[in-house]
CSV table of C-alpha atoms and ligand atoms in Angstrom, one decimal:
chain,number,residue,atom,x,y,z
A,1,MET,CA,6.9,-1.2,30.5
A,2,SER,CA,5.4,-3.5,33.2
A,3,LEU,CA,4.9,-6.8,32.3
A,4,PRO,CA,1.9,-9.1,33.8
A,5,LYS,CA,3.5,-11.6,35.9
A,6,SER,CA,4.8,-14.9,34.0
A,7,ASN,CA,3.5,-18.3,35.0
A,8,LEU,CA,6.1,-20.7,33.5
A,9,THR,CA,7.4,-23.1,36.3
A,10,PRO,CA,11.0,-24.1,36.8
A,11,GLU,CA,10.2,-27.0,35.5
A,12,GLU,CA,8.4,-25.9,32.3
A,13,ILE,CA,11.6,-23.7,31.9
A,14,ALA,CA,14.2,-26.7,32.1
A,15,PHE,CA,11.7,-28.5,29.4
A,16,PHE,CA,11.9,-26.0,26.7
A,17,HIS,CA,15.5,-26.0,27.1
A,18,ARG,CA,15.8,-29.6,26.9
A,19,GLU,CA,13.2,-30.3,24.3
A,20,GLY,CA,13.0,-27.2,22.2
A,21,TYR,CA,9.6,-26.6,22.7
A,22,LEU,CA,6.8,-26.1,25.1
A,23,VAL,CA,2.8,-26.0,25.4
A,24,ILE,CA,0.8,-23.6,27.0
A,25,ASP,CA,-2.5,-24.4,27.6
A,26,ARG,CA,-4.2,-20.7,27.3
A,27,LEU,CA,-2.3,-17.4,26.1
A,28,LEU,CA,-5.0,-15.7,24.1
A,29,GLU,CA,-7.9,-15.0,26.5
A,30,GLU,CA,-11.3,-16.3,25.8
A,31,SER,CA,-13.0,-13.0,25.3
A,32,GLU,CA,-10.0,-11.8,22.9
A,33,LEU,CA,-10.5,-15.2,20.6
A,34,ALA,CA,-13.6,-14.1,18.3
A,35,PHE,CA,-12.7,-10.5,17.8
A,36,ALA,CA,-9.1,-12.0,17.3
A,37,ARG,CA,-10.9,-14.1,14.3
A,38,GLU,CA,-12.6,-11.6,12.7
A,39,VAL,CA,-9.6,-9.5,12.5
A,40,TYR,CA,-7.8,-12.2,11.3
A,41,ASP,CA,-10.8,-13.2,8.6
A,42,ARG,CA,-10.9,-9.8,7.6
A,43,ILE,CA,-7.0,-9.2,6.3
A,44,PHE,CA,-6.9,-12.4,4.6
A,45,GLU,CA,-10.1,-12.1,2.7
A,46,ALA,CA,-8.8,-8.6,1.7
A,47,ARG,CA,-5.5,-10.0,0.9
A,48,THR,CA,-4.1,-7.4,3.1
A,49,GLY,CA,-0.5,-7.1,2.2
A,50,ARG,CA,0.1,-8.4,-1.5
A,51,GLU,CA,1.0,-5.2,-3.3
A,52,GLU,CA,4.1,-4.9,-0.9
A,53,GLY,CA,4.6,-8.7,-1.5
A,54,ASN,CA,3.6,-9.3,2.7
A,55,GLU,CA,0.7,-11.2,1.1
A,56,PHE,CA,1.4,-14.3,-0.9
A,57,ASP,CA,1.6,-18.2,-0.9
A,58,LEU,CA,3.8,-20.1,1.0
A,59,ALA,CA,3.4,-23.5,-0.7
A,60,GLY,CA,2.7,-22.8,-4.3
A,61,ALA,CA,3.5,-20.4,-7.0
A,62,ASP,CA,1.8,-17.9,-5.8
A,63,GLU,CA,-0.4,-16.9,-9.2
A,64,ASP,CA,-2.9,-14.1,-8.8
A,65,GLU,CA,-5.6,-16.2,-10.5
A,66,LYS,CA,-5.2,-19.4,-8.6
A,67,PRO,CA,-6.5,-19.9,-4.6
A,68,ALA,CA,-3.0,-20.0,-2.3
A,69,ALA,CA,-2.4,-23.4,-1.1
A,70,LEU,CA,-1.2,-21.6,2.2
A,71,PRO,CA,-1.8,-17.9,2.6
A,72,GLN,CA,0.6,-15.9,4.6
A,73,ILE,CA,0.6,-12.4,6.0
A,74,LEU,CA,3.8,-10.8,6.7
A,75,SER,CA,3.7,-8.4,10.0
A,76,PRO,CA,0.1,-8.6,10.3
A,77,ALA,CA,0.0,-6.0,13.1
A,78,ARG,CA,1.7,-3.2,10.7
A,79,TYR,CA,-2.1,-3.8,8.7
A,80,ALA,CA,-4.4,-4.5,11.5
A,81,PRO,CA,-3.1,-2.7,14.9
A,82,GLU,CA,-5.9,-4.7,17.1
A,83,PHE,CA,-3.1,-7.5,17.2
A,84,GLU,CA,-1.0,-5.2,19.3
A,85,THR,CA,-3.7,-4.8,21.5
A,86,LEU,CA,-4.0,-8.4,22.5
A,87,LYS,CA,-3.4,-9.4,26.0
A,88,ALA,CA,-1.0,-12.3,24.6
A,89,ARG,CA,1.2,-10.3,23.0
A,90,GLU,CA,2.5,-8.6,26.6
A,91,ARG,CA,2.1,-12.5,27.9
A,92,ALA,CA,4.2,-13.9,25.5
A,93,LEU,CA,6.7,-11.3,25.9
A,94,ALA,CA,6.9,-11.9,29.9
A,95,ILE,CA,7.1,-15.8,29.1
A,96,THR,CA,9.9,-15.1,26.4
A,97,ARG,CA,12.0,-13.3,28.8
A,98,GLN,CA,12.0,-16.0,31.3
A,99,LEU,CA,13.1,-18.3,28.2
A,100,LEU,CA,15.5,-15.9,26.5
A,101,GLY,CA,16.8,-13.3,29.0
A,102,GLU,CA,15.7,-10.0,29.9
A,103,ASP,CA,16.7,-8.4,26.7
A,104,ALA,CA,14.4,-10.6,24.5
A,105,PHE,CA,11.7,-8.3,22.4
A,106,PHE,CA,9.1,-8.7,19.9
A,107,SER,CA,10.7,-8.7,16.6
A,108,GLY,CA,7.9,-9.8,14.0
A,109,ASP,CA,4.7,-11.1,13.4
A,110,HIS,CA,3.2,-13.4,10.7
A,111,ALA,CA,-0.3,-15.4,9.9
A,112,ILE,CA,-0.5,-18.6,8.2
A,113,LEU,CA,-3.9,-19.9,6.9
A,114,LYS,CA,-4.4,-23.1,6.3
A,115,PRO,CA,-7.8,-23.3,4.0
A,116,ALA,CA,-10.7,-25.4,4.5
A,117,GLY,CA,-10.6,-29.1,3.0
A,118,TYR,CA,-7.5,-28.3,0.8
A,119,GLY,CA,-4.7,-25.9,3.2
A,120,ALA,CA,-1.2,-27.5,2.3
A,121,GLU,CA,1.0,-29.0,4.7
A,122,THR,CA,4.0,-27.0,6.3
A,123,PRO,CA,6.8,-28.8,5.4
A,124,TRP,CA,9.6,-30.0,8.0
A,125,HIS,CA,12.0,-26.7,8.7
A,126,GLN,CA,13.9,-24.7,11.0
A,127,ASP,CA,12.8,-21.0,11.0
A,128,GLU,CA,16.4,-20.0,11.1
A,129,ALA,CA,16.6,-20.9,7.4
A,130,TYR,CA,14.5,-18.0,6.8
A,131,TRP,CA,16.4,-15.5,8.2
A,132,ASP,CA,20.2,-13.6,7.7
A,133,GLU,CA,22.6,-16.1,6.9
A,134,ALA,CA,25.1,-13.8,8.8
A,135,SER,CA,23.4,-13.6,12.1
A,136,HIS,CA,23.3,-15.9,15.1
A,137,TYR,CA,19.8,-15.7,16.8
A,138,ASN,CA,18.3,-16.8,20.1
A,139,ALA,CA,14.8,-16.8,19.2
A,140,VAL,CA,11.3,-18.3,19.8
A,141,SER,CA,8.3,-18.3,17.7
A,142,VAL,CA,4.8,-18.3,20.0
A,143,TRP,CA,2.3,-20.0,18.0
A,144,ILE,CA,-1.2,-19.2,18.5
A,145,PRO,CA,-4.3,-21.0,17.0
A,146,PHE,CA,-7.3,-19.1,16.7
A,147,GLN,CA,-9.3,-22.3,17.1
A,148,GLU,CA,-8.8,-25.5,18.2
A,149,ALA,CA,-5.5,-27.0,16.4
A,150,THR,CA,-5.9,-30.6,15.7
A,151,GLN,CA,-3.7,-33.1,13.7
A,152,GLU,CA,-6.3,-33.3,11.1
A,153,ASN,CA,-6.4,-29.4,10.7
A,154,GLY,CA,-2.7,-28.5,10.8
A,155,CYS,CA,-1.0,-28.1,14.5
A,156,LEU,CA,2.4,-28.5,14.7
A,157,HIS,CA,4.8,-31.0,15.3
A,158,PHE,CA,8.1,-30.9,16.6
A,159,ILE,CA,11.3,-32.7,17.1
A,160,PRO,CA,12.4,-33.1,20.4
A,161,GLY,CA,16.1,-31.8,21.2
A,162,SER,CA,16.3,-30.4,17.6
A,163,HIS,CA,17.0,-27.2,19.0
A,164,LEU,CA,20.5,-28.3,19.5
A,165,TRP,CA,21.0,-29.5,15.6
A,166,GLU,CA,23.3,-27.2,13.4
A,167,LEU,CA,21.2,-25.7,11.0
A,168,LYS,CA,20.4,-28.2,8.2
A,169,PRO,CA,20.6,-27.6,4.5
A,170,HIS,CA,17.0,-26.3,2.7
A,171,HIS,CA,15.6,-26.2,-0.5
A,172,PRO,CA,12.2,-24.2,-1.9
A,173,ILE,CA,9.2,-26.6,-1.4
A,174,GLY,CA,9.0,-28.9,-4.5
A,175,ASN,CA,12.0,-27.5,-5.3
A,176,ASP,CA,10.1,-25.0,-7.3
A,177,PRO,CA,12.3,-21.7,-7.4
A,178,ARG,CA,9.0,-20.1,-7.5
A,179,VAL,CA,8.0,-20.7,-4.2
A,180,HIS,CA,8.6,-18.7,-1.1
A,181,GLY,CA,8.4,-21.9,1.7
A,182,LEU,CA,11.5,-23.8,2.6
A,183,GLU,CA,11.9,-27.5,3.4
A,184,VAL,CA,14.8,-29.2,5.3
A,185,ASP,CA,17.0,-31.7,2.7
A,186,GLU,CA,16.3,-34.6,5.1
A,187,VAL,CA,15.0,-35.3,8.2
A,188,ASP,CA,13.6,-38.4,10.3
A,189,PRO,CA,10.5,-37.2,11.9
A,190,SER,CA,9.6,-40.4,13.5
A,191,GLY,CA,10.4,-39.2,16.9
A,192,ALA,CA,8.6,-36.3,16.4
A,193,VAL,CA,6.1,-35.1,18.9
A,194,VAL,CA,2.4,-33.6,17.9
A,195,CYS,CA,0.8,-30.9,19.8
A,196,PRO,CA,-2.8,-30.3,19.4
A,197,LEU,CA,-4.1,-27.3,21.4
A,198,LYS,CA,-7.2,-25.6,22.2
A,199,ALA,CA,-8.3,-22.4,20.7
A,200,GLY,CA,-6.2,-19.8,22.4
A,201,GLY,CA,-3.4,-22.1,23.5
A,202,ALA,CA,0.2,-21.6,22.3
A,203,THR,CA,3.1,-23.6,21.4
A,204,ILE,CA,6.6,-22.0,21.9
A,205,HIS,CA,9.7,-23.3,19.9
A,206,HIS,CA,13.1,-22.0,19.4
A,207,SER,CA,14.2,-20.8,15.9
A,208,ARG,CA,16.3,-24.0,15.2
A,209,THR,CA,13.8,-26.4,16.3
A,210,MET,CA,12.8,-28.8,13.6
A,211,HIS,CA,9.0,-28.6,13.1
A,212,TYR,CA,6.3,-29.5,10.6
A,213,ALA,CA,2.2,-28.7,10.5
A,214,GLY,CA,0.0,-31.5,8.3
A,215,PRO,CA,-2.3,-30.4,5.7
A,216,ASN,CA,-6.0,-29.3,6.5
A,217,ARG,CA,-8.4,-32.1,6.2
A,218,THR,CA,-11.7,-30.5,7.8
A,219,GLN,CA,-14.3,-28.5,7.1
A,220,GLY,CA,-12.8,-25.6,8.8
A,221,VAL,CA,-10.2,-23.5,8.2
A,222,ARG,CA,-7.1,-23.5,10.7
A,223,ARG,CA,-6.2,-19.7,11.8
A,224,ALA,CA,-2.4,-19.5,13.5
A,225,TYR,CA,-0.9,-16.5,14.2
A,226,ILE,CA,2.6,-16.1,15.2
A,227,MET,CA,4.7,-14.1,17.0
A,228,VAL,CA,8.6,-13.8,16.8
A,229,PHE,CA,10.6,-12.7,19.9
A,230,GLN,CA,14.7,-12.8,20.2
A,231,THR,CA,17.8,-11.3,22.1
A,232,PRO,CA,19.8,-8.8,20.1
A,233,ALA,CA,21.4,-11.0,17.1
A,234,ARG,CA,25.3,-11.2,17.1
A,235,LYS,CA,27.1,-11.3,13.6
A,236,LEU,CA,28.7,-14.4,12.5
A,237,GLU,CA,32.3,-14.2,11.8
A,238,GLN,CA,31.8,-16.9,9.4
A,239,PRO,CA,28.5,-16.7,7.9
A,240,HIS,CA,26.6,-19.6,7.1
A,241,ASP,CA,25.7,-20.0,3.2
A,242,PHE,CA,21.9,-20.1,2.8
A,243,TYR,CA,22.5,-21.1,-1.1
A,244,TRP,CA,18.6,-22.1,-1.3
A,245,TRP,CA,17.7,-18.6,-1.5
A,246,LYS,CA,20.1,-17.4,-4.3
A,247,SER,CA,18.0,-18.7,-7.2
A,248,ARG,CA,14.9,-17.7,-6.2
A,249,THR,CA,12.1,-16.4,-8.6
A,250,THR,CA,9.0,-15.4,-6.8
A,251,THR,CA,6.3,-13.5,-7.3
A,252,ARG,CA,6.4,-12.0,-3.9
A,253,GLU,CA,9.7,-10.9,-4.9
A,254,LYS,CA,8.6,-9.1,-7.7
A,255,ARG,CA,5.5,-7.2,-5.9
A,256,ALA,CA,7.8,-6.4,-3.6
A,257,GLN,CA,10.3,-4.8,-5.7
A,258,ALA,CA,7.3,-3.1,-8.0
A,259,TYR,CA,6.0,-1.2,-4.8
A,260,LYS,CA,9.4,-0.1,-3.7
A,261,GLU,CA,9.9,1.6,-7.1
A,262,LYS,CA,6.4,3.0,-7.2
A,263,GLN,CA,7.3,4.4,-3.7
A,264,GLY,CA,10.4,6.2,-4.9
B,1,LIG,NI1,8.2,-22.4,11.2
């Protein structure tokens, strides 16, 4: 596949490797924004993927009758192939290859909505705490807001240099085993940087970078679309112990299980 020229400067590449994150002023074309928002709103409105366990409340107990505090859809491009046609996807891959190496590939996407006025915070965490405990990753998340992202509606915060830390112990948000979302046990956020973005801009962070997004205190929704890119993962001889997954009883898991059984 021929990719558009990526435009990271040597300084930007060095910044990413030193700080563990990077801000891109524009990744999504201005002309793609309205379309992207429309597709995004459509799948959240329909709670697309709920039956399979791919739509759920990241920050709450995910009960059917209650509005979700932090709705998430996993693999939205599976349900809305329009996302695959965004030029931002190719551009993000090209940029990622500059950061991680030529063997980097798209490994998945997700979408996190913070509803207007009450969308919950996304507590401090490292993305790898969600992944396979037996693998070593070299990966990034490319986080794109489909409207302006501000401190008031839930833009990302990063702890510079935290991509070089070990993976820290995590627990379910609020220590509630019904909640899918994770929170790091301990962190000192005093050195964190806040990264507001224009619509269609992006932040890129490493899979170990400690990050956070505040609650949505505004009257507009905060839409974020996230693409993950990685180089081939390596099996660890000494796997981590992600004990925080072992006592989970999420309704998302139950739906996923029931769906699998139905499919045979
Ligand atoms: Ni994250």
